PDB file of C-alpha atoms in Angstrom:
ATOM      1  CA  MET A   1      21.415-145.881 -66.002  1.00 96.00           C
ATOM      2  CA  PRO A   2      24.845-147.073 -67.106  1.00 98.00           C
ATOM      3  CA  TRP A   3      26.021-149.197 -69.978  1.00 98.00           C
ATOM      4  CA  ILE A   4      27.944-152.303 -69.015  1.00 98.00           C
ATOM      5  CA  VAL A   5      31.167-152.618 -71.011  1.00 98.00           C
ATOM      6  CA  GLY A   6      32.787-156.034 -70.886  1.00 98.00           C
ATOM      7  CA  VAL A   7      36.353-156.460 -72.142  1.00 98.00           C
ATOM      8  CA  SER A   8      37.307-160.050 -72.925  1.00 98.00           C
ATOM      9  CA  GLY A   9      40.668-161.591 -73.764  1.00 97.00           C
ATOM     10  CA  ALA A  10      40.761-161.198 -77.540  1.00 97.00           C
ATOM     11  CA  SER A  11      43.340-158.883 -79.070  1.00 97.00           C
ATOM     12  CA  GLY A  12      41.829-155.464 -79.656  1.00 97.00           C
ATOM     13  CA  THR A  13      42.066-153.412 -76.472  1.00 97.00           C
ATOM     14  CA  PRO A  14      42.176-150.178 -78.557  1.00 98.00           C
ATOM     15  CA  TYR A  15      38.596-150.964 -79.664  1.00 98.00           C
ATOM     16  CA  ALA A  16      37.476-151.126 -76.048  1.00 98.00           C
ATOM     17  CA  ALA A  17      39.301-147.894 -75.231  1.00 98.00           C
ATOM     18  CA  ALA A  18      37.639-146.085 -78.147  1.00 98.00           C
ATOM     19  CA  VAL A  19      34.186-147.294 -77.099  1.00 98.00           C
ATOM     20  CA  LEU A  20      34.761-146.239 -73.500  1.00 98.00           C
ATOM     21  CA  ARG A  21      36.010-142.787 -74.496  1.00 98.00           C
ATOM     22  CA  ALA A  22      33.029-142.253 -76.790  1.00 98.00           C
ATOM     23  CA  LEU A  23      30.499-143.361 -74.167  1.00 98.00           C
ATOM     24  CA  LEU A  24      31.988-140.978 -71.624  1.00 98.00           C
ATOM     25  CA  ALA A  25      32.125-138.166 -74.188  1.00 97.00           C
ATOM     26  CA  ALA A  26      28.416-138.744 -74.865  1.00 97.00           C
ATOM     27  CA  GLY A  27      27.668-138.282 -71.174  1.00 97.00           C
ATOM     28  CA  GLU A  28      26.944-141.946 -70.569  1.00 98.00           C
ATOM     29  CA  SER A  29      27.804-143.772 -67.355  1.00 98.00           C
ATOM     30  CA  VAL A  30      29.746-147.022 -67.605  1.00 98.00           C
ATOM     31  CA  ASP A  31      29.938-150.158 -65.494  1.00 98.00           C
ATOM     32  CA  LEU A  32      33.234-151.762 -66.511  1.00 98.00           C
ATOM     33  CA  VAL A  33      34.098-155.464 -66.309  1.00 98.00           C
ATOM     34  CA  VAL A  34      37.610-156.423 -67.408  1.00 98.00           C
ATOM     35  CA  SER A  35      38.111-160.184 -67.620  1.00 98.00           C
ATOM     36  CA  ARG A  36      41.207-161.882 -66.280  1.00 96.00           C
ATOM     37  CA  ALA A  37      42.281-162.927 -69.768  1.00 97.00           C
ATOM     38  CA  SER A  38      41.860-159.380 -71.094  1.00 98.00           C
ATOM     39  CA  ARG A  39      44.278-158.067 -68.473  1.00 98.00           C
ATOM     40  CA  LEU A  40      46.981-160.216 -70.045  1.00 98.00           C
ATOM     41  CA  THR A  41      46.068-158.857 -73.479  1.00 98.00           C
ATOM     42  CA  LEU A  42      46.093-155.291 -72.186  1.00 98.00           C
ATOM     43  CA  LEU A  43      49.515-155.816 -70.636  1.00 97.00           C
ATOM     44  CA  ASP A  44      50.818-157.283 -73.893  1.00 97.00           C
ATOM     45  CA  GLU A  45      49.326-154.602 -76.165  1.00 97.00           C
ATOM     46  CA  THR A  46      49.948-151.526 -74.004  1.00 96.00           C
ATOM     47  CA  GLY A  47      52.294-152.476 -71.167  1.00 96.00           C
ATOM     48  CA  ILE A  48      49.599-151.440 -68.676  1.00 97.00           C
ATOM     49  CA  SER A  49      48.754-153.683 -65.721  1.00 97.00           C
ATOM     50  CA  PHE A  50      45.056-153.347 -64.890  1.00 97.00           C
ATOM     51  CA  ARG A  51      44.758-153.776 -61.117  1.00 97.00           C
ATOM     52  CA  ASP A  52      41.553-153.850 -59.090  1.00 95.00           C
ATOM     53  CA  ALA A  53      43.114-151.806 -56.300  1.00 96.00           C
ATOM     54  CA  HIS A  54      44.350-149.120 -58.705  1.00 97.00           C
ATOM     55  CA  TRP A  55      41.820-149.393 -61.498  1.00 98.00           C
ATOM     56  CA  ARG A  56      41.136-145.654 -61.835  1.00 98.00           C
ATOM     57  CA  HIS A  57      44.799-144.861 -62.401  1.00 98.00           C
ATOM     58  CA  ASP A  58      45.253-147.792 -64.764  1.00 98.00           C
ATOM     59  CA  LEU A  59      42.063-147.021 -66.692  1.00 98.00           C
ATOM     60  CA  ARG A  60      43.025-143.369 -67.082  1.00 98.00           C
ATOM     61  CA  GLU A  61      46.439-144.366 -68.410  1.00 98.00           C
ATOM     62  CA  TRP A  62      44.862-146.879 -70.799  1.00 98.00           C
ATOM     63  CA  LEU A  63      42.232-144.531 -72.214  1.00 98.00           C
ATOM     64  CA  ALA A  64      44.813-141.781 -72.681  1.00 98.00           C
ATOM     65  CA  ARG A  65      46.738-143.922 -75.186  1.00 97.00           C
ATOM     66  CA  GLY A  66      46.091-143.754 -78.892  1.00 97.00           C
ATOM     67  CA  ALA A  67      45.661-146.845 -81.031  1.00 97.00           C
ATOM     68  CA  ASP A  68      49.332-146.497 -82.006  1.00 96.00           C
ATOM     69  CA  GLY A  69      50.301-146.889 -78.346  1.00 94.00           C
ATOM     70  CA  LYS A  70      51.366-143.279 -77.863  1.00 95.00           C
ATOM     71  CA  PRO A  71      50.656-142.179 -74.268  1.00 96.00           C
ATOM     72  CA  GLY A  72      48.896-138.904 -73.508  1.00 96.00           C
ATOM     73  CA  THR A  73      47.006-138.806 -76.804  1.00 97.00           C
ATOM     74  CA  PHE A  74      43.617-138.301 -75.137  1.00 98.00           C
ATOM     75  CA  ASP A  75      42.504-136.470 -72.012  1.00 97.00           C
ATOM     76  CA  VAL A  76      39.749-138.563 -70.434  1.00 97.00           C
ATOM     77  CA  ASP A  77      37.668-138.028 -67.294  1.00 97.00           C
ATOM     78  CA  VAL A  78      36.902-141.486 -65.870  1.00 98.00           C
ATOM     79  CA  SER A  79      34.619-140.256 -63.083  1.00 97.00           C
ATOM     80  CA  GLY A  80      31.645-141.723 -64.979  1.00 98.00           C
ATOM     81  CA  VAL A  81      33.036-145.254 -64.703  1.00 98.00           C
ATOM     82  CA  ARG A  82      32.307-147.837 -62.021  1.00 98.00           C
ATOM     83  CA  HIS A  83      34.531-150.894 -62.031  1.00 98.00           C
ATOM     84  CA  TRP A  84      33.454-154.377 -61.006  1.00 98.00           C
ATOM     85  CA  SER A  85      35.912-157.210 -60.537  1.00 97.00           C
ATOM     86  CA  ALA A  86      35.406-160.053 -62.999  1.00 97.00           C
ATOM     87  CA  GLY A  87      35.339-162.541 -60.135  1.00 96.00           C
ATOM     88  CA  ASP A  88      32.629-160.700 -58.198  1.00 97.00           C
ATOM     89  CA  LEU A  89      29.483-162.701 -58.960  1.00 96.00           C
ATOM     90  CA  ALA A  90      27.595-160.724 -56.309  1.00 97.00           C
ATOM     91  CA  ALA A  91      28.182-157.459 -58.211  1.00 98.00           C
ATOM     92  CA  GLY A  92      25.305-155.285 -59.334  1.00 98.00           C
ATOM     93  CA  PRO A  93      25.318-156.363 -63.019  1.00 98.00           C
ATOM     94  CA  SER A  94      24.905-160.017 -61.988  1.00 98.00           C
ATOM     95  CA  SER A  95      21.237-159.364 -61.202  1.00 98.00           C
ATOM     96  CA  GLY A  96      18.380-158.515 -63.538  1.00 98.00           C
ATOM     97  CA  SER A  97      17.025-156.056 -60.978  1.00 98.00           C
ATOM     98  CA  TYR A  98      20.150-153.923 -61.343  1.00 98.00           C
ATOM     99  CA  PRO A  99      19.154-151.101 -63.739  1.00 98.00           C
ATOM    100  CA  VAL A 100      21.327-150.743 -66.859  1.00 98.00           C
ATOM    101  CA  LYS A 101      20.722-149.682 -70.457  1.00 98.00           C
ATOM    102  CA  GLY A 102      22.438-152.716 -71.947  1.00 98.00           C
ATOM    103  CA  MET A 103      25.849-154.251 -72.478  1.00 98.00           C
ATOM    104  CA  LEU A 104      28.683-153.979 -74.981  1.00 98.00           C
ATOM    105  CA  ILE A 105      31.333-156.715 -75.165  1.00 98.00           C
ATOM    106  CA  VAL A 106      34.351-155.326 -76.972  1.00 98.00           C
ATOM    107  CA  PRO A 107      36.431-157.091 -78.028  1.00 98.00           C
ATOM    108  CA  ALA A 108      34.691-160.450 -77.702  1.00 98.00           C
ATOM    109  CA  SER A 109      36.865-163.555 -77.872  1.00 98.00           C
ATOM    110  CA  THR A 110      35.520-166.826 -79.239  1.00 97.00           C
ATOM    111  CA  ALA A 111      35.734-168.257 -75.707  1.00 97.00           C
ATOM    112  CA  CYS A 112      33.603-165.384 -74.443  1.00 98.00           C
ATOM    113  CA  VAL A 113      31.122-165.858 -77.301  1.00 98.00           C
ATOM    114  CA  ALA A 114      30.836-169.561 -76.471  1.00 98.00           C
ATOM    115  CA  GLY A 115      30.373-168.896 -72.762  1.00 98.00           C
ATOM    116  CA  VAL A 116      27.588-166.378 -73.336  1.00 98.00           C
ATOM    117  CA  ALA A 117      25.853-168.498 -75.998  1.00 98.00           C
ATOM    118  CA  LEU A 118      25.897-171.537 -73.719  1.00 97.00           C
ATOM    119  CA  GLY A 119      24.928-169.571 -70.613  1.00 96.00           C
ATOM    120  CA  LEU A 120      27.976-170.676 -68.641  1.00 96.00           C
ATOM    121  CA  SER A 121      28.242-167.531 -66.475  1.00 95.00           C
ATOM    122  CA  LYS A 122      31.750-168.528 -65.387  1.00 95.00           C
ATOM    123  CA  ASP A 123      32.630-164.928 -64.481  1.00 97.00           C
ATOM    124  CA  LEU A 124      30.895-161.570 -64.090  1.00 98.00           C
ATOM    125  CA  LEU A 125      31.325-160.702 -67.762  1.00 98.00           C
ATOM    126  CA  GLN A 126      29.487-163.811 -68.939  1.00 98.00           C
ATOM    127  CA  ARG A 127      26.910-163.555 -66.161  1.00 98.00           C
ATOM    128  CA  SER A 128      26.185-159.914 -67.030  1.00 98.00           C
ATOM    129  CA  ALA A 129      25.702-160.847 -70.686  1.00 98.00           C
ATOM    130  CA  SER A 130      23.321-163.670 -69.757  1.00 98.00           C
ATOM    131  CA  VAL A 131      21.327-161.284 -67.571  1.00 98.00           C
ATOM    132  CA  THR A 132      21.236-158.719 -70.368  1.00 98.00           C
ATOM    133  CA  LEU A 133      19.736-161.296 -72.735  1.00 98.00           C
ATOM    134  CA  LYS A 134      17.161-162.633 -70.295  1.00 98.00           C
ATOM    135  CA  GLU A 135      16.033-159.093 -69.444  1.00 98.00           C
ATOM    136  CA  ARG A 136      15.691-158.325 -73.179  1.00 98.00           C
ATOM    137  CA  ARG A 137      18.159-155.459 -72.991  1.00 98.00           C
ATOM    138  CA  PRO A 138      20.509-154.546 -75.856  1.00 98.00           C
ATOM    139  CA  LEU A 139      23.622-156.724 -76.072  1.00 98.00           C
ATOM    140  CA  VAL A 140      26.319-155.895 -78.629  1.00 98.00           C
ATOM    141  CA  VAL A 141      29.029-158.484 -79.203  1.00 98.00           C
ATOM    142  CA  ALA A 142      32.091-157.190 -81.083  1.00 98.00           C
ATOM    143  CA  VAL A 143      33.715-160.480 -82.051  1.00 98.00           C
ATOM    144  CA  ARG A 144      37.287-160.005 -83.198  1.00 96.00           C
ATOM    145  CA  GLU A 145      39.075-163.305 -83.689  1.00 94.00           C
ATOM    146  CA  THR A 146      39.727-164.814 -87.127  1.00 94.00           C
ATOM    147  CA  PRO A 147      39.223-167.262 -88.715  1.00 96.00           C
ATOM    148  CA  LEU A 148      35.921-168.392 -87.217  1.00 96.00           C
ATOM    149  CA  ASP A 149      35.161-172.095 -87.140  1.00 97.00           C
ATOM    150  CA  GLY A 150      31.758-173.724 -87.340  1.00 98.00           C
ATOM    151  CA  ARG A 151      31.299-173.909 -83.582  1.00 98.00           C
ATOM    152  CA  THR A 152      31.839-170.176 -83.141  1.00 98.00           C
ATOM    153  CA  LEU A 153      29.582-169.379 -86.089  1.00 98.00           C
ATOM    154  CA  ARG A 154      26.834-171.465 -84.513  1.00 98.00           C
ATOM    155  CA  HIS A 155      27.370-169.683 -81.189  1.00 98.00           C
ATOM    156  CA  LEU A 156      27.047-166.331 -82.950  1.00 98.00           C
ATOM    157  CA  VAL A 157      23.800-167.449 -84.586  1.00 98.00           C
ATOM    158  CA  THR A 158      22.566-168.473 -81.129  1.00 98.00           C
ATOM    159  CA  LEU A 159      23.355-164.985 -79.813  1.00 98.00           C
ATOM    160  CA  ASP A 160      21.638-163.378 -82.798  1.00 98.00           C
ATOM    161  CA  ASP A 161      18.560-165.557 -82.230  1.00 98.00           C
ATOM    162  CA  ALA A 162      18.572-164.466 -78.578  1.00 98.00           C
ATOM    163  CA  GLY A 163      18.432-160.813 -79.616  1.00 98.00           C
ATOM    164  CA  ALA A 164      22.080-159.778 -79.487  1.00 98.00           C
ATOM    165  CA  SER A 165      23.722-157.653 -82.176  1.00 98.00           C
ATOM    166  CA  VAL A 166      26.845-159.313 -83.552  1.00 98.00           C
ATOM    167  CA  VAL A 167      29.314-156.665 -84.781  1.00 98.00           C
ATOM    168  CA  PRO A 168      32.554-158.132 -86.192  1.00 97.00           C
ATOM    169  CA  ALA A 169      35.557-155.899 -85.587  1.00 97.00           C
ATOM    170  CA  SER A 170      36.013-155.273 -89.314  1.00 96.00           C
ATOM    171  CA  PRO A 171      37.205-151.769 -90.235  1.00 95.00           C
ATOM    172  CA  ALA A 172      35.932-150.176 -93.446  1.00 93.00           C
ATOM    173  CA  PHE A 173      37.857-147.799 -95.680  1.00 92.00           C
ATOM    174  CA  TYR A 174      35.156-145.583 -97.219  1.00 90.00           C
ATOM    175  CA  ALA A 175      35.459-143.226 -94.246  1.00 89.00           C
ATOM    176  CA  GLY A 176      38.839-141.991 -95.489  1.00 89.00           C
ATOM    177  CA  ALA A 177      41.094-143.455 -92.817  1.00 93.00           C
ATOM    178  CA  THR A 178      44.578-141.934 -92.680  1.00 93.00           C
ATOM    179  CA  HIS A 179      45.677-143.309 -89.308  1.00 96.00           C
ATOM    180  CA  ILE A 180      45.274-146.525 -87.334  1.00 97.00           C
ATOM    181  CA  GLN A 181      43.075-144.600 -84.890  1.00 97.00           C
ATOM    182  CA  ASP A 182      40.595-143.946 -87.713  1.00 97.00           C
ATOM    183  CA  LEU A 183      40.219-147.685 -88.338  1.00 97.00           C
ATOM    184  CA  VAL A 184      39.770-148.378 -84.638  1.00 98.00           C
ATOM    185  CA  ASP A 185      37.240-145.563 -84.296  1.00 98.00           C
ATOM    186  CA  PHE A 186      35.205-146.930 -87.214  1.00 97.00           C
ATOM    187  CA  VAL A 187      34.724-150.252 -85.429  1.00 98.00           C
ATOM    188  CA  ALA A 188      33.976-148.502 -82.136  1.00 98.00           C
ATOM    189  CA  GLY A 189      31.467-146.303 -83.923  1.00 98.00           C
ATOM    190  CA  ARG A 190      29.654-149.285 -85.418  1.00 98.00           C
ATOM    191  CA  VAL A 191      29.457-150.854 -81.946  1.00 98.00           C
ATOM    192  CA  LEU A 192      27.875-147.676 -80.627  1.00 98.00           C
ATOM    193  CA  ASP A 193      25.550-147.492 -83.644  1.00 98.00           C
ATOM    194  CA  ALA A 194      24.258-150.950 -82.762  1.00 98.00           C
ATOM    195  CA  ALA A 195      23.620-149.737 -79.212  1.00 98.00           C
ATOM    196  CA  GLY A 196      21.925-146.529 -80.357  1.00 98.00           C
ATOM    197  CA  VAL A 197      24.502-144.228 -78.768  1.00 98.00           C
ATOM    198  CA  GLY A 198      25.345-141.045 -80.657  1.00 97.00           C
ATOM    199  CA  HIS A 199      28.942-140.265 -81.609  1.00 97.00           C
ATOM    200  CA  ASP A 200      31.132-138.623 -84.241  1.00 95.00           C
ATOM    201  CA  LEU A 201      33.842-141.257 -84.507  1.00 96.00           C
ATOM    202  CA  TYR A 202      33.793-141.762 -88.279  1.00 94.00           C
ATOM    203  CA  ARG A 203      32.660-140.246 -91.554  1.00 92.00           C
ATOM    204  CA  ARG A 204      29.313-141.745 -92.513  1.00 91.00           C
ATOM    205  CA  TRP A 205      28.437-142.872 -96.011  1.00 86.00           C
ATOM    206  CA  ARG A 206      26.461-140.170 -97.844  1.00 82.00           C
ATOM    207  CA  GLY A 207      26.142-141.780-101.250  1.00 85.00           C
ATOM    208  CA  ASP A 208      28.978-139.781-102.825  1.00 80.00           C
ATOM    209  CA  LEU A 209      31.479-141.999-104.601  1.00 85.00           C
ATOM    210  CA  GLY A 210      35.055-140.922-103.953  1.00 76.00           C
ATOM    211  CA  GLY A 211      34.081-138.747-101.018  1.00 70.00           C
ATOM    212  CA  ALA A 212      36.866-140.162 -98.894  1.00 68.00           C
ATOM    213  CA  ARG A 213      39.633-139.408-101.380  1.00 68.00           C
ATOM    214  CA  PRO A 214      42.268-136.853-100.381  1.00 61.00           C
ATOM    215  CA  THR A 215      41.566-133.393-101.752  1.00 54.00           C
ATOM    216  CA  THR A 216      45.228-132.579-102.324  1.00 53.00           C
TER     217      THR A 216
END
């Protein structure tokens, strides 16, 4: 069974790319939903136009880029990905009878958070998240925007009460980051931790103070 990965319009497309690469590296299958707003963000942050008719080519180009925007950084096989158009409300993930392991929304915009918390189901991403909650499957919401106002905080509490895991896209520094990719991978790793998917994206805390300091 696949994981659904929803990409909403918040800044942070490198987080989504890191999660997708790690899922594929772990041998997981992915059902991908890229919202209309996120395509604008992807174009702005990477220069890549994500097109339904050419999604494999565009996805491969996207996942090959590092967090610093350098093309060809990663070699990724996207054969384990199935793409669904965000406007396709008849798609597989729109139904609870469609078998999936759960859903990861990364990054999650405040608009996306509100839509899922309120059950709006205005597009396939929101509908898939609503189905994930009602079927009691794992839902991980990697909210990225800042600052967060009271309305969004209440929406996040609603999602937590419904059983979702709220994972703010907040990098930590105890893992010894030396590159922007390390910070991105830390957030992606915490998203996967919440979903119970194994990975080796970051150095885990072992209780040794100063363990992340350079040795030279």
